[in-house]
Tab-separated table of C-alpha atoms and ligand atoms in Angstrom:
chain	number	residue	atom	x	y	z
A	1	UNK	CA	-38.378	50.286	9.871
A	2	UNK	CA	-38.933	49.220	13.455
A	3	UNK	CA	-36.309	47.644	15.657
A	4	UNK	CA	-36.828	45.812	18.912
A	5	UNK	CA	-35.249	43.273	21.215
A	6	UNK	CA	-36.359	39.829	22.297
A	7	UNK	CA	-34.945	37.052	24.413
A	8	UNK	CA	-36.275	33.733	23.127
A	9	UNK	CA	-34.906	30.480	21.765
A	10	UNK	CA	-33.875	30.382	18.102
A	11	UNK	CA	-36.758	28.050	17.298
A	12	UNK	CA	-39.236	30.599	18.661
A	13	UNK	CA	-38.176	33.411	16.307
A	14	UNK	CA	-40.828	34.344	13.773
A	15	UNK	CA	-38.820	36.507	11.374
A	16	UNK	CA	-38.647	35.745	7.624
A	17	UNK	CA	-34.908	35.327	8.040
A	18	UNK	CA	-32.806	34.759	11.130
A	19	UNK	CA	-29.185	35.875	10.949
A	20	UNK	CA	-26.511	34.055	12.896
A	21	UNK	CA	-22.968	35.372	12.978
A	22	UNK	CA	-19.973	33.090	12.966
A	23	UNK	CA	-16.488	34.193	13.993
A	24	UNK	CA	-13.489	32.764	12.209
A	25	UNK	CA	-12.666	29.340	13.607
A	26	UNK	CA	-16.040	28.953	15.317
A	27	UNK	CA	-18.336	26.043	14.588
A	28	UNK	CA	-22.072	26.319	14.227
A	29	UNK	CA	-23.740	25.176	17.398
A	30	UNK	CA	-26.726	22.860	17.541
A	31	UNK	CA	-29.342	22.749	16.145
A	32	UNK	CA	-27.829	24.584	13.151
A	33	UNK	CA	-24.650	22.526	13.197
A	34	UNK	CA	-26.434	19.482	11.873
A	35	UNK	CA	-27.762	21.259	8.764
A	36	UNK	CA	-24.452	20.798	7.012
A	37	UNK	CA	-24.434	24.458	5.926
A	38	UNK	CA	-22.037	27.305	6.407
A	39	UNK	CA	-18.779	25.478	6.081
A	40	UNK	CA	-17.009	28.558	4.729
A	41	UNK	CA	-19.275	31.318	5.982
A	42	UNK	CA	-16.988	32.149	8.841
A	43	UNK	CA	-14.611	33.993	6.554
A	44	UNK	CA	-15.099	37.761	6.416
A	45	UNK	CA	-18.640	38.915	5.736
A	46	UNK	CA	-19.582	36.041	3.436
A	47	UNK	CA	-23.086	34.827	3.924
A	48	UNK	CA	-24.995	31.676	3.226
A	49	UNK	CA	-28.717	31.172	3.527
A	50	UNK	CA	-29.741	27.721	4.680
A	51	UNK	CA	-33.222	26.347	4.537
A	52	UNK	CA	-33.759	24.809	7.887
A	53	UNK	CA	-35.899	21.731	8.325
A	54	UNK	CA	-37.802	23.171	11.261
A	55	UNK	CA	-38.542	26.568	12.658
A	56	UNK	CA	-37.345	29.189	11.729
A	57	UNK	CA	-37.486	28.155	8.111
A	58	UNK	CA	-34.596	30.246	6.866
A	59	UNK	CA	-31.370	31.104	8.555
A	60	UNK	CA	-28.505	33.132	7.123
A	61	UNK	CA	-25.055	32.416	8.434
A	62	UNK	CA	-22.857	35.501	8.201
A	63	UNK	CA	-19.100	35.400	8.583
A	64	UNK	CA	-17.920	37.959	11.138
A	65	UNK	CA	-14.187	37.626	10.589
A	66	UNK	CA	-11.811	37.402	13.546
A	67	UNK	CA	-13.531	37.992	16.853
A	68	UNK	CA	-10.838	40.328	18.148
A	69	UNK	CA	-11.236	42.516	15.046
A	70	UNK	CA	-15.000	42.796	15.319
A	71	UNK	CA	-16.277	46.354	15.812
A	72	UNK	CA	-19.490	48.331	15.494
A	73	UNK	CA	-18.428	49.337	11.983
A	74	UNK	CA	-18.056	45.677	11.016
A	75	UNK	CA	-21.461	45.039	12.545
A	76	UNK	CA	-22.913	47.702	10.208
A	77	UNK	CA	-21.378	45.838	7.286
A	78	UNK	CA	-22.759	42.444	8.337
A	79	UNK	CA	-26.104	44.085	9.073
A	80	UNK	CA	-26.137	45.178	5.435
A	81	UNK	CA	-25.089	41.707	4.244
A	82	UNK	CA	-27.994	40.153	6.136
A	83	UNK	CA	-30.468	42.688	4.728
A	84	UNK	CA	-29.375	41.805	1.198
A	85	UNK	CA	-29.998	38.138	1.933
A	86	UNK	CA	-33.434	39.040	3.311
A	87	UNK	CA	-34.216	40.962	0.144
A	88	UNK	CA	-33.235	37.998	-2.011
A	89	UNK	CA	-35.792	35.810	-0.325
A	90	UNK	CA	-38.323	38.702	-0.513
A	91	UNK	CA	-38.625	38.872	3.250
A	92	UNK	CA	-39.570	41.887	5.359
A	93	UNK	CA	-38.640	40.891	8.913
A	94	UNK	CA	-35.091	40.142	9.979
A	95	UNK	CA	-33.909	38.763	13.294
A	96	UNK	CA	-30.336	38.670	14.562
A	97	UNK	CA	-28.968	36.310	17.169
A	98	UNK	CA	-26.731	38.956	18.758
A	99	UNK	CA	-23.130	37.753	18.482
A	100	UNK	CA	-20.958	37.858	21.571
A	101	UNK	CA	-18.870	41.046	21.518
A	102	UNK	CA	-15.100	40.944	21.762
A	103	UNK	CA	-13.615	42.336	24.926
A	104	UNK	CA	-13.915	46.104	25.238
A	105	UNK	CA	-16.813	46.372	22.803
A	106	UNK	CA	-20.264	46.939	24.269
A	107	UNK	CA	-23.091	44.614	23.298
A	108	UNK	CA	-25.320	47.660	22.779
A	109	UNK	CA	-22.905	49.181	20.258
A	110	UNK	CA	-22.994	45.979	18.191
A	111	UNK	CA	-26.771	45.658	18.468
A	112	UNK	CA	-27.350	49.263	17.352
A	113	UNK	CA	-24.871	48.878	14.500
A	114	UNK	CA	-26.615	45.756	13.159
A	115	UNK	CA	-29.860	47.731	13.047
A	116	UNK	CA	-28.162	50.699	11.348
A	117	UNK	CA	-26.427	48.544	8.748
A	118	UNK	CA	-29.598	46.653	7.860
A	119	UNK	CA	-31.658	49.846	7.865
A	120	UNK	CA	-29.271	51.878	5.707
A	121	UNK	CA	-28.808	49.024	3.295
A	122	UNK	CA	-32.570	48.777	2.734
A	123	UNK	CA	-32.816	52.377	1.486
A	124	UNK	CA	-34.295	52.695	-1.965
A	125	UNK	CA	-35.316	55.790	-3.854
A	126	UNK	CA	-38.133	54.572	-6.043
A	127	UNK	CA	-40.676	57.352	-5.954
A	128	UNK	CA	-40.150	58.247	-9.602
A	129	UNK	CA	-40.465	54.678	-10.884
A	130	UNK	CA	-43.708	54.334	-12.787
A	131	UNK	CA	-45.219	51.163	-14.170
A	132	UNK	CA	-45.680	49.375	-10.878
A	133	UNK	CA	-49.469	49.697	-11.254
A	134	UNK	CA	-51.312	46.491	-10.585
A	135	UNK	CA	-48.186	44.792	-9.364
A	136	UNK	CA	-47.589	43.955	-5.745
A	137	UNK	CA	-45.479	46.438	-3.825
A	138	UNK	CA	-41.898	45.158	-3.599
A	139	UNK	CA	-40.913	43.817	-0.182
A	140	UNK	CA	-39.215	46.298	2.129
A	141	UNK	CA	-37.429	45.964	5.430
A	142	UNK	CA	-40.112	46.441	8.073
A	143	UNK	CA	-38.554	45.042	11.239
A	144	UNK	CA	-35.195	44.183	12.748
A	145	UNK	CA	-35.318	42.091	15.882
A	146	UNK	CA	-32.234	41.716	18.053
A	147	UNK	CA	-32.391	38.530	20.034
A	148	UNK	CA	-30.252	38.454	23.162
A	149	UNK	CA	-30.405	38.016	26.899
A	150	UNK	CA	-28.393	41.221	27.386
A	151	UNK	CA	-30.086	44.553	27.973
A	152	UNK	CA	-29.621	46.404	24.697
A	153	UNK	CA	-33.091	47.944	24.419
A	154	UNK	CA	-31.967	51.582	24.637
A	155	UNK	CA	-29.139	51.059	22.140
A	156	UNK	CA	-31.443	49.319	19.660
A	157	UNK	CA	-33.908	52.190	19.893
A	158	UNK	CA	-31.095	54.650	19.097
A	159	UNK	CA	-30.004	52.485	16.139
A	160	UNK	CA	-33.569	52.510	14.835
A	161	UNK	CA	-33.884	56.296	15.111
A	162	UNK	CA	-30.512	56.821	13.421
A	163	UNK	CA	-31.218	54.425	10.549
A	164	UNK	CA	-34.570	56.040	9.834
A	165	UNK	CA	-33.228	59.606	10.152
A	166	UNK	CA	-30.237	58.801	7.928
A	167	UNK	CA	-32.566	57.363	5.311
A	168	UNK	CA	-34.791	60.447	5.430
A	169	UNK	CA	-31.723	62.602	4.798
A	170	UNK	CA	-30.820	60.316	1.875
A	171	UNK	CA	-34.304	60.755	0.483
A	172	UNK	CA	-33.887	64.547	0.582
A	173	UNK	CA	-30.475	64.234	-1.080
A	174	UNK	CA	-31.962	62.110	-3.853
A	175	UNK	CA	-34.803	64.468	-4.670
A	176	UNK	CA	-34.099	66.488	-7.812
A	177	UNK	CA	-33.727	70.253	-7.610
A	178	UNK	CA	-37.104	70.838	-9.245
A	179	UNK	CA	-38.663	69.131	-6.227
A	180	UNK	CA	-36.315	69.832	-3.305
A	181	UNK	CA	-36.241	73.621	-3.527
A	182	UNK	CA	-35.362	75.899	-0.608
A	183	UNK	CA	-39.105	76.212	-0.014
A	184	UNK	CA	-39.420	72.421	0.111
A	185	UNK	CA	-36.639	72.175	2.729
A	186	UNK	CA	-38.377	74.880	4.742
A	187	UNK	CA	-41.535	72.756	4.559
A	188	UNK	CA	-39.645	69.758	5.893
A	189	UNK	CA	-38.291	71.901	8.755
A	190	UNK	CA	-41.861	72.992	9.520
A	191	UNK	CA	-42.958	69.331	9.587
A	192	UNK	CA	-40.235	68.512	12.098
A	193	UNK	CA	-41.368	71.391	14.293
A	194	UNK	CA	-45.024	70.371	13.977
A	195	UNK	CA	-44.176	66.843	15.078
A	196	UNK	CA	-42.358	67.902	18.238
A	197	UNK	CA	-43.357	70.380	20.956
A	198	UNK	CA	-39.755	71.171	21.741
A	199	UNK	CA	-38.909	72.251	18.191
A	200	UNK	CA	-39.747	75.627	16.670
A	201	UNK	CA	-38.919	76.986	13.241
A	202	UNK	CA	-38.444	80.411	11.698
A	203	UNK	CA	-38.237	80.930	7.954
A	204	UNK	CA	-36.908	84.018	6.190
A	205	UNK	CA	-37.796	84.588	2.532
A	206	UNK	CA	-35.810	86.653	0.043
A	207	UNK	CA	-37.072	90.009	1.289
A	208	UNK	CA	-36.309	89.115	4.915
A	209	UNK	CA	-32.846	87.798	3.984
A	210	UNK	CA	-32.048	91.071	2.225
A	211	UNK	CA	-33.499	93.133	5.062
A	212	UNK	CA	-31.422	91.221	7.624
A	213	UNK	CA	-28.202	92.078	5.779
A	214	UNK	CA	-27.276	88.551	4.748
A	215	UNK	CA	-25.309	89.740	1.746
A	216	UNK	CA	-23.844	86.315	0.944
A	217	UNK	CA	-27.138	84.466	0.755
A	218	UNK	CA	-28.682	87.377	-1.128
A	219	UNK	CA	-25.849	87.409	-3.670
A	220	UNK	CA	-25.843	83.666	-4.393
A	221	UNK	CA	-29.628	83.613	-4.792
A	222	UNK	CA	-29.709	86.462	-7.321
A	223	UNK	CA	-29.427	84.134	-10.310
A	224	UNK	CA	-32.537	82.184	-9.375
A	225	UNK	CA	-35.550	84.017	-10.697
A	226	UNK	CA	-38.534	81.973	-9.638
A	227	UNK	CA	-36.843	79.776	-7.063
A	228	UNK	CA	-36.519	81.896	-3.934
A	229	UNK	CA	-33.940	81.410	-1.190
A	230	UNK	CA	-34.841	80.587	2.396
A	231	UNK	CA	-32.976	81.020	5.649
A	232	UNK	CA	-34.263	78.259	7.899
A	233	UNK	CA	-33.701	78.387	11.662
A	234	UNK	CA	-34.795	75.392	13.739
A	235	UNK	CA	-34.578	75.449	17.509
A	236	UNK	CA	-34.780	72.471	19.806
A	237	UNK	CA	-35.103	73.099	23.514
A	238	UNK	CA	-34.414	69.784	25.202
A	239	UNK	CA	-33.022	71.209	28.381
A	240	UNK	CA	-33.549	74.938	28.552
A	241	UNK	CA	-30.258	75.636	30.287
A	242	UNK	CA	-26.615	74.878	29.771
A	243	UNK	CA	-24.844	74.789	26.443
A	244	UNK	CA	-26.556	75.648	23.185
A	245	UNK	CA	-25.082	73.773	20.251
A	246	UNK	CA	-25.194	75.462	16.846
A	247	UNK	CA	-25.537	73.275	13.740
A	248	UNK	CA	-25.254	74.753	10.267
A	249	UNK	CA	-25.892	72.880	7.011
A	250	UNK	CA	-25.058	74.076	3.505
A	251	UNK	CA	-28.293	73.803	1.538
A	252	UNK	CA	-27.594	74.708	-2.081
A	253	UNK	CA	-30.413	72.875	-3.827
A	254	UNK	CA	-28.579	73.068	-7.148
A	255	UNK	CA	-25.064	74.302	-7.844
A	256	UNK	CA	-24.437	75.135	-11.505
A	257	UNK	CA	-21.460	77.239	-10.439
A	258	UNK	CA	-23.356	80.390	-11.438
A	259	UNK	CA	-21.663	82.635	-14.021
A	260	UNK	CA	-18.408	80.750	-13.254
A	261	UNK	CA	-20.337	77.803	-14.639
A	262	UNK	CA	-19.314	74.200	-14.083
A	263	UNK	CA	-18.631	71.767	-16.932
A	264	UNK	CA	-21.825	69.959	-17.962
A	265	UNK	CA	-20.536	66.420	-17.421
A	266	UNK	CA	-21.808	65.214	-14.073
A	267	UNK	CA	-23.463	68.527	-13.269
A	268	UNK	CA	-26.750	66.778	-12.471
A	269	UNK	CA	-25.145	65.432	-9.307
A	270	UNK	CA	-25.046	68.955	-7.925
A	271	UNK	CA	-28.602	68.408	-6.724
A	272	UNK	CA	-26.797	66.920	-3.718
A	273	UNK	CA	-25.222	70.250	-2.732
A	274	UNK	CA	-27.826	70.464	0.046
A	275	UNK	CA	-26.509	67.317	1.754
A	276	UNK	CA	-25.211	69.252	4.761
A	277	UNK	CA	-28.622	70.799	5.299
A	278	UNK	CA	-30.388	67.463	4.865
A	279	UNK	CA	-28.139	65.894	7.509
A	280	UNK	CA	-28.663	68.767	9.948
A	281	UNK	CA	-32.454	68.705	9.487
A	282	UNK	CA	-32.821	64.999	10.070
A	283	UNK	CA	-30.285	64.980	12.894
A	284	UNK	CA	-32.384	67.587	14.700
A	285	UNK	CA	-35.465	65.427	14.084
A	286	UNK	CA	-33.626	62.403	15.531
A	287	UNK	CA	-32.340	64.367	18.539
A	288	UNK	CA	-35.903	65.492	19.234
A	289	UNK	CA	-37.235	61.941	18.831
A	290	UNK	CA	-34.674	60.741	21.350
A	291	UNK	CA	-35.630	63.651	23.611
A	292	UNK	CA	-31.976	64.409	24.358
A	293	UNK	CA	-31.376	66.932	27.149
A	294	UNK	CA	-29.544	69.518	25.049
A	295	UNK	CA	-30.428	72.783	23.308
A	296	UNK	CA	-29.812	73.178	19.596
A	297	UNK	CA	-30.031	76.049	17.167
A	298	UNK	CA	-29.814	74.792	13.591
A	299	UNK	CA	-29.427	77.062	10.575
A	300	UNK	CA	-29.863	76.137	6.911
A	301	UNK	CA	-29.005	78.784	4.336
A	302	UNK	CA	-30.769	77.526	1.241
A	303	UNK	CA	-30.661	78.698	-2.358
A	304	UNK	CA	-29.891	77.621	-5.894
A	305	UNK	CA	-26.677	78.847	-7.529
A	306	UNK	CA	-27.786	79.777	-11.051
A	307	UNK	CA	-26.425	81.827	-13.938
A	308	UNK	CA	-28.839	84.351	-15.393
A	309	UNK	CA	-29.151	87.988	-16.373
A	310	UNK	CA	-29.682	88.857	-12.743
A	311	UNK	CA	-26.946	86.619	-11.335
A	312	UNK	CA	-24.006	87.522	-9.155
A	313	UNK	CA	-20.953	88.259	-11.349
A	314	UNK	CA	-17.274	87.518	-10.855
A	315	UNK	CA	-15.720	90.643	-9.393
A	316	UNK	CA	-18.876	91.728	-7.562
A	317	UNK	CA	-18.264	92.898	-4.024
A	318	UNK	CA	-20.662	91.932	-1.281
A	319	UNK	CA	-21.028	92.679	2.424
A	320	UNK	CA	-21.638	89.723	4.717
A	321	UNK	CA	-23.884	89.798	7.806
A	322	UNK	CA	-21.003	90.745	10.119
A	323	UNK	CA	-19.923	93.653	7.896
A	324	UNK	CA	-16.918	91.966	6.294
A	325	UNK	CA	-16.570	92.645	2.569
A	326	UNK	CA	-15.839	89.937	-0.002
A	327	UNK	CA	-14.773	90.163	-3.602
A	328	UNK	CA	-16.437	87.253	-5.377
A	329	UNK	CA	-13.724	86.140	-7.750
A	330	UNK	CA	-15.470	82.844	-8.478
A	331	UNK	CA	-19.247	82.443	-8.251
A	332	UNK	CA	-18.782	78.677	-7.924
A	333	UNK	CA	-17.280	79.194	-4.465
A	334	UNK	CA	-20.805	79.994	-3.272
A	335	UNK	CA	-21.056	77.709	-0.258
A	336	UNK	CA	-18.692	79.784	1.874
A	337	UNK	CA	-20.673	82.942	1.086
A	338	UNK	CA	-23.960	81.562	2.389
A	339	UNK	CA	-22.337	79.720	5.307
A	340	UNK	CA	-20.595	82.914	6.397
A	341	UNK	CA	-23.950	84.612	6.993
A	342	UNK	CA	-25.395	81.464	8.554
A	343	UNK	CA	-22.514	81.171	11.055
A	344	UNK	CA	-22.923	84.798	12.137
A	345	UNK	CA	-26.689	84.345	12.406
A	346	UNK	CA	-26.248	81.148	14.421
A	347	UNK	CA	-23.850	82.849	16.840
A	348	UNK	CA	-26.282	85.752	17.230
A	349	UNK	CA	-29.040	83.255	18.001
A	350	UNK	CA	-27.010	82.275	21.037
A	351	UNK	CA	-25.014	79.237	19.948
A	352	UNK	CA	-22.091	78.649	22.320
A	353	UNK	CA	-20.279	76.290	19.938
A	354	UNK	CA	-20.936	75.668	16.260
A	355	UNK	CA	-20.538	72.731	13.891
A	356	UNK	CA	-21.148	73.164	10.183
A	357	UNK	CA	-21.595	70.461	7.563
A	358	UNK	CA	-21.062	71.321	3.919
A	359	UNK	CA	-20.357	69.813	0.510
A	360	UNK	CA	-17.853	72.613	0.165
A	361	UNK	CA	-14.892	71.654	-2.004
A	362	UNK	CA	-13.987	69.262	-4.781
A	363	UNK	CA	-10.510	69.328	-3.262
A	364	UNK	CA	-11.586	67.190	-0.300
A	365	UNK	CA	-12.501	64.418	-2.709
A	366	UNK	CA	-8.978	64.541	-4.130
A	367	UNK	CA	-7.360	64.638	-0.697
A	368	UNK	CA	-9.439	62.200	1.325
A	369	UNK	CA	-11.650	60.387	-1.177
A	370	UNK	CA	-14.924	59.028	0.121
A	371	UNK	CA	-13.645	57.538	3.372
A	372	UNK	CA	-12.954	60.548	5.590
A	373	UNK	CA	-14.642	63.921	5.654
A	374	UNK	CA	-12.331	66.856	6.389
A	375	UNK	CA	-12.548	68.439	9.822
A	376	UNK	CA	-11.280	71.968	10.389
A	377	UNK	CA	-11.600	73.599	13.774
A	378	UNK	CA	-10.406	76.536	15.851
A	379	UNK	CA	-10.867	74.593	19.092
A	380	UNK	CA	-9.157	71.374	20.229
A	381	UNK	CA	-11.892	70.329	22.669
A	382	UNK	CA	-14.669	70.627	20.123
A	383	UNK	CA	-12.498	69.011	17.477
A	384	UNK	CA	-11.829	66.045	19.786
A	385	UNK	CA	-15.522	65.744	20.603
A	386	UNK	CA	-16.396	65.689	16.901
A	387	UNK	CA	-13.649	63.136	16.142
A	388	UNK	CA	-14.781	60.780	18.851
A	389	UNK	CA	-18.441	60.973	17.779
A	390	UNK	CA	-17.253	60.369	14.214
A	391	UNK	CA	-15.313	57.244	15.194
A	392	UNK	CA	-18.292	55.717	16.928
A	393	UNK	CA	-20.664	56.505	14.068
A	394	UNK	CA	-18.431	55.208	11.296
A	395	UNK	CA	-18.785	58.653	9.691
A	396	UNK	CA	-15.086	59.363	9.854
A	397	UNK	CA	-13.347	62.728	9.903
A	398	UNK	CA	-9.711	63.705	9.451
A	399	UNK	CA	-8.543	67.001	10.876
A	400	UNK	CA	-6.754	69.480	8.607
A	401	UNK	CA	-4.808	72.449	9.962
A	402	UNK	CA	-5.432	76.166	10.048
A	403	UNK	CA	-2.409	78.447	9.644
A	404	UNK	CA	-1.772	82.168	9.077
A	405	UNK	CA	-0.168	81.409	5.735
A	406	UNK	CA	-3.415	79.808	4.543
A	407	UNK	CA	-5.335	82.738	5.957
A	408	UNK	CA	-3.213	85.134	3.914
A	409	UNK	CA	-4.477	83.491	0.733
A	410	UNK	CA	-8.031	84.580	1.612
A	411	UNK	CA	-7.176	88.281	2.117
A	412	UNK	CA	-8.467	90.704	-0.502
A	413	UNK	CA	-6.622	93.520	-2.260
A	414	UNK	CA	-9.576	95.865	-2.329
A	415	UNK	CA	-11.807	94.018	0.151
A	416	UNK	CA	-11.404	92.186	3.454
A	417	UNK	CA	-11.600	88.790	1.762
A	418	UNK	CA	-11.762	87.114	-1.635
A	419	UNK	CA	-13.854	83.971	-1.933
A	420	UNK	CA	-11.391	82.040	-4.125
A	421	UNK	CA	-7.778	82.435	-5.138
A	422	UNK	CA	-6.231	81.883	-8.530
A	423	UNK	CA	-3.505	79.832	-6.865
A	424	UNK	CA	-5.345	76.593	-6.312
A	425	UNK	CA	-3.566	75.891	-3.050
A	426	UNK	CA	-5.116	73.797	-0.259
A	427	UNK	CA	-8.676	74.305	-1.508
A	428	UNK	CA	-10.368	72.642	1.459
A	429	UNK	CA	-8.342	74.565	4.038
A	430	UNK	CA	-8.831	77.793	2.101
A	431	UNK	CA	-12.585	77.396	2.466
A	432	UNK	CA	-12.222	76.580	6.161
A	433	UNK	CA	-9.980	79.599	6.735
A	434	UNK	CA	-12.562	81.771	5.024
A	435	UNK	CA	-15.351	80.429	7.255
A	436	UNK	CA	-13.301	81.018	10.379
A	437	UNK	CA	-13.693	84.765	9.768
A	438	UNK	CA	-17.381	84.377	10.562
A	439	UNK	CA	-17.290	82.323	13.752
A	440	UNK	CA	-17.635	85.386	16.009
A	441	UNK	CA	-15.015	84.106	18.431
A	442	UNK	CA	-16.924	80.886	19.154
A	443	UNK	CA	-15.477	77.382	19.186
A	444	UNK	CA	-16.341	76.006	15.767
A	445	UNK	CA	-15.820	72.859	13.728
A	446	UNK	CA	-16.319	72.642	9.974
A	447	UNK	CA	-16.898	69.284	8.290
A	448	UNK	CA	-16.428	69.177	4.513
A	449	UNK	CA	-18.557	66.286	3.279
A	450	UNK	CA	-18.182	66.795	-0.488
A	451	UNK	CA	-16.453	63.391	-0.730
A	452	UNK	CA	-18.572	61.425	1.715
A	453	UNK	CA	-22.128	62.591	1.033
A	454	UNK	CA	-22.551	60.623	-2.190
A	455	UNK	CA	-21.279	57.441	-3.858
A	456	UNK	CA	-18.981	56.124	-1.165
A	457	UNK	CA	-19.680	52.555	-2.210
A	458	UNK	CA	-19.626	51.427	1.395
A	459	UNK	CA	-21.450	48.110	1.883
A	460	UNK	CA	-24.360	49.637	3.794
A	461	UNK	CA	-24.698	52.823	1.716
A	462	UNK	CA	-23.850	51.596	-1.753
A	463	UNK	CA	-24.016	54.125	-4.575
A	464	UNK	CA	-25.807	57.435	-4.210
A	465	UNK	CA	-26.692	59.324	-1.039
A	466	UNK	CA	-25.245	58.467	2.374
A	467	UNK	CA	-26.895	60.852	4.802
A	468	UNK	CA	-23.376	61.417	6.111
A	469	UNK	CA	-23.438	63.501	9.249
A	470	UNK	CA	-26.778	62.442	10.704
A	471	UNK	CA	-25.277	59.745	12.879
A	472	UNK	CA	-22.213	61.827	13.725
A	473	UNK	CA	-24.329	64.778	14.891
A	474	UNK	CA	-26.668	62.592	16.946
A	475	UNK	CA	-23.648	60.895	18.552
A	476	UNK	CA	-22.129	64.311	19.306
A	477	UNK	CA	-25.387	65.598	20.772
A	478	UNK	CA	-25.605	62.491	22.973
A	479	UNK	CA	-22.073	63.059	24.241
A	480	UNK	CA	-22.660	66.744	24.935
A	481	UNK	CA	-25.933	66.071	26.700
A	482	UNK	CA	-24.472	63.391	28.939
B	501	BES	N1	-20.564	72.286	-4.323
B	501	BES	C1	-19.228	72.453	-4.769
B	501	BES	C2	-18.263	71.406	-4.188
B	501	BES	C3	-18.510	69.970	-4.546
B	501	BES	C4	-17.692	69.331	-5.471
B	501	BES	C5	-19.481	69.225	-3.920
B	501	BES	C6	-17.880	68.003	-5.771
B	501	BES	C7	-19.674	67.885	-4.215
B	501	BES	C8	-18.866	67.279	-5.139
B	501	BES	C9	-18.717	73.833	-4.365
B	501	BES	O1	-19.682	74.832	-4.337
B	501	BES	C10	-17.701	74.240	-5.375
B	501	BES	O2	-18.082	74.407	-6.508
B	501	BES	N2	-16.464	74.421	-4.964
B	501	BES	C11	-15.425	74.821	-5.839
B	501	BES	C12	-14.629	75.916	-5.157
B	501	BES	C13	-13.616	76.580	-6.066
B	501	BES	C14	-14.331	77.352	-7.148
B	501	BES	C15	-12.765	77.492	-5.241
B	501	BES	C16	-14.532	73.615	-6.111
B	501	BES	O3	-14.299	72.843	-5.204
B	501	BES	O4	-14.152	73.436	-7.250
B	502	MN	MN1	-19.956	75.709	-6.236
B	503	ZN	ZN1	-21.624	74.204	-3.999
C-alpha cells in the first residue's frame, strides 16, 4: 500500500472512493449536502456510501463522533471503517478529505492514523487459499490519499511505513510453524539486512548457540530434532554514536509446552509464539526505511518447544549465558529461558537500554485481556518513554510492579532460580522478575504481549494477528532519536 498527500478540490479526486468525515452535529457542506445522504452518519463511526451524481462517483460519509473526543486512535478506527466500505465496492484506491483536528491534536497524527487504520484493516492472509485459478485477483488496498492543505507529508509517510511493517509482522505471525521455522525467520532478517546498507545480521546455528554457552536456548531447542534453533542478531547503525537501543523478541515458532505439554484444544494457535520476534524484525525494517538517527541491536532467540526423546525434562538444571543456574520445573515456561540468554547477549553486544517483547504468559490475558499489554521495568525513565510511545501508537501498555516478595518466588532451592513456581501467584510478574536477573544492570522494559498479539477484535485488526509492538517500537525509536 502506498500513501500520499494531495491538495485539490473534492471534484478533482480520482480515487475509487472518497471518504468524508462528519463530526456529531455537523452538516454536510456543498456539494455533498445536496445529495440527501448521510443524515445519520455523524453518529460514532457509522458510514454511508453515497453515489454522487458527478465526480468523484462514490463518496463515503463516516461519522467521527464528537469533535472534542476525536483522537488518533479514533482516526485508526474510521480509517478501517472506510477501508471496509472501499472493499465492498471492490475499489483499490481510497482518498480522505482530512477532517479538521480538535484542539491539541496534530493534523499529522490524524492523517497518519487514517493511513494506519485503512492499511491494517486491509490485511488478509490468503496465501494458502487455492482454487482462485482463472479468476481475477480480488481487489486490494493499493493507495491511500490524504487530501488537505496542511503539511502532513512526513506524517503520512510514517503512517505508510508503519501500516506496511505491521502487516508484514502479521504475515509472519500467520505463517504456520512448518513454514515459519527459526531458519525462515533468520532468512527474513537476512532480507532486511540485504535491503538496507545500515543493517547487518549475524546468525548462530545450534552448534554456535551451544558453543556460546546459551544454555537456555540450547535446552528449549533440544526437543526439536530436525528443526534447528537460531540466534538472530540484527544491527542497525543509523547514527553511529550516542545511545544503542536493544530490542529483544521472543521467537518460539511453535510452543507445545514440551514435556510439560499443553492441552490440545487451541494448541494450533501457539504458532504465534514468535509474535515478539516478528514485531522486532519488522520494526527494525521500518526504522531502517525511515532512516532514523539511532543505533539498534535486535536479538531474536528462535526455536520450537517440542516434546521428544531428546527433549528438556522437568527437573533438568541448566546454566544460562551469564552463569546463573535454573531448575526447569516446567518446560512450558520456555520463553523466559531463551529470553534470559538473549538479554545477556544483547547487553554484551553493547545495548545501553533494552526492551523485550514476548508472548510470555497466559496470566496477562486473564489480567489485562486484549486491550493492554503488560509493561514491567526496572527503570522509570525507560518505562515512561515506552508508555508514551504506546499511547501514541494505540498499542497500549499497563505497568505492573516488581517487588522483592515476587523475586523470592523465583529463587531456587538447589539452584539460583526456578523457571516456574507451583504457587501460581502473579504469573506475569513472576516471569518479569525472572527476566530482570538477566538485564546485566541495564535499564530494561519487558512487554508481555500474550493477550494483544492475536485476536483483539479491534476494528482495524479484527481477528487473528495484530503485529502488536511494531508501531510502539517505531514510535519509541523516533522519540529516542529526536
Ligand atoms: N507461550 C506461552 C504463553 C501464551 C499463552 C502465549 C497464551 C499466548 C497465549 C508461554 O510459553 C507459556 O506457556 N507460559 C506458561 C507459563 C507457566 C507454565 C508458568 C503459562 O502462561 O501458562
Ligand atoms: Mn510455553
Ligand atoms: Zn511460549
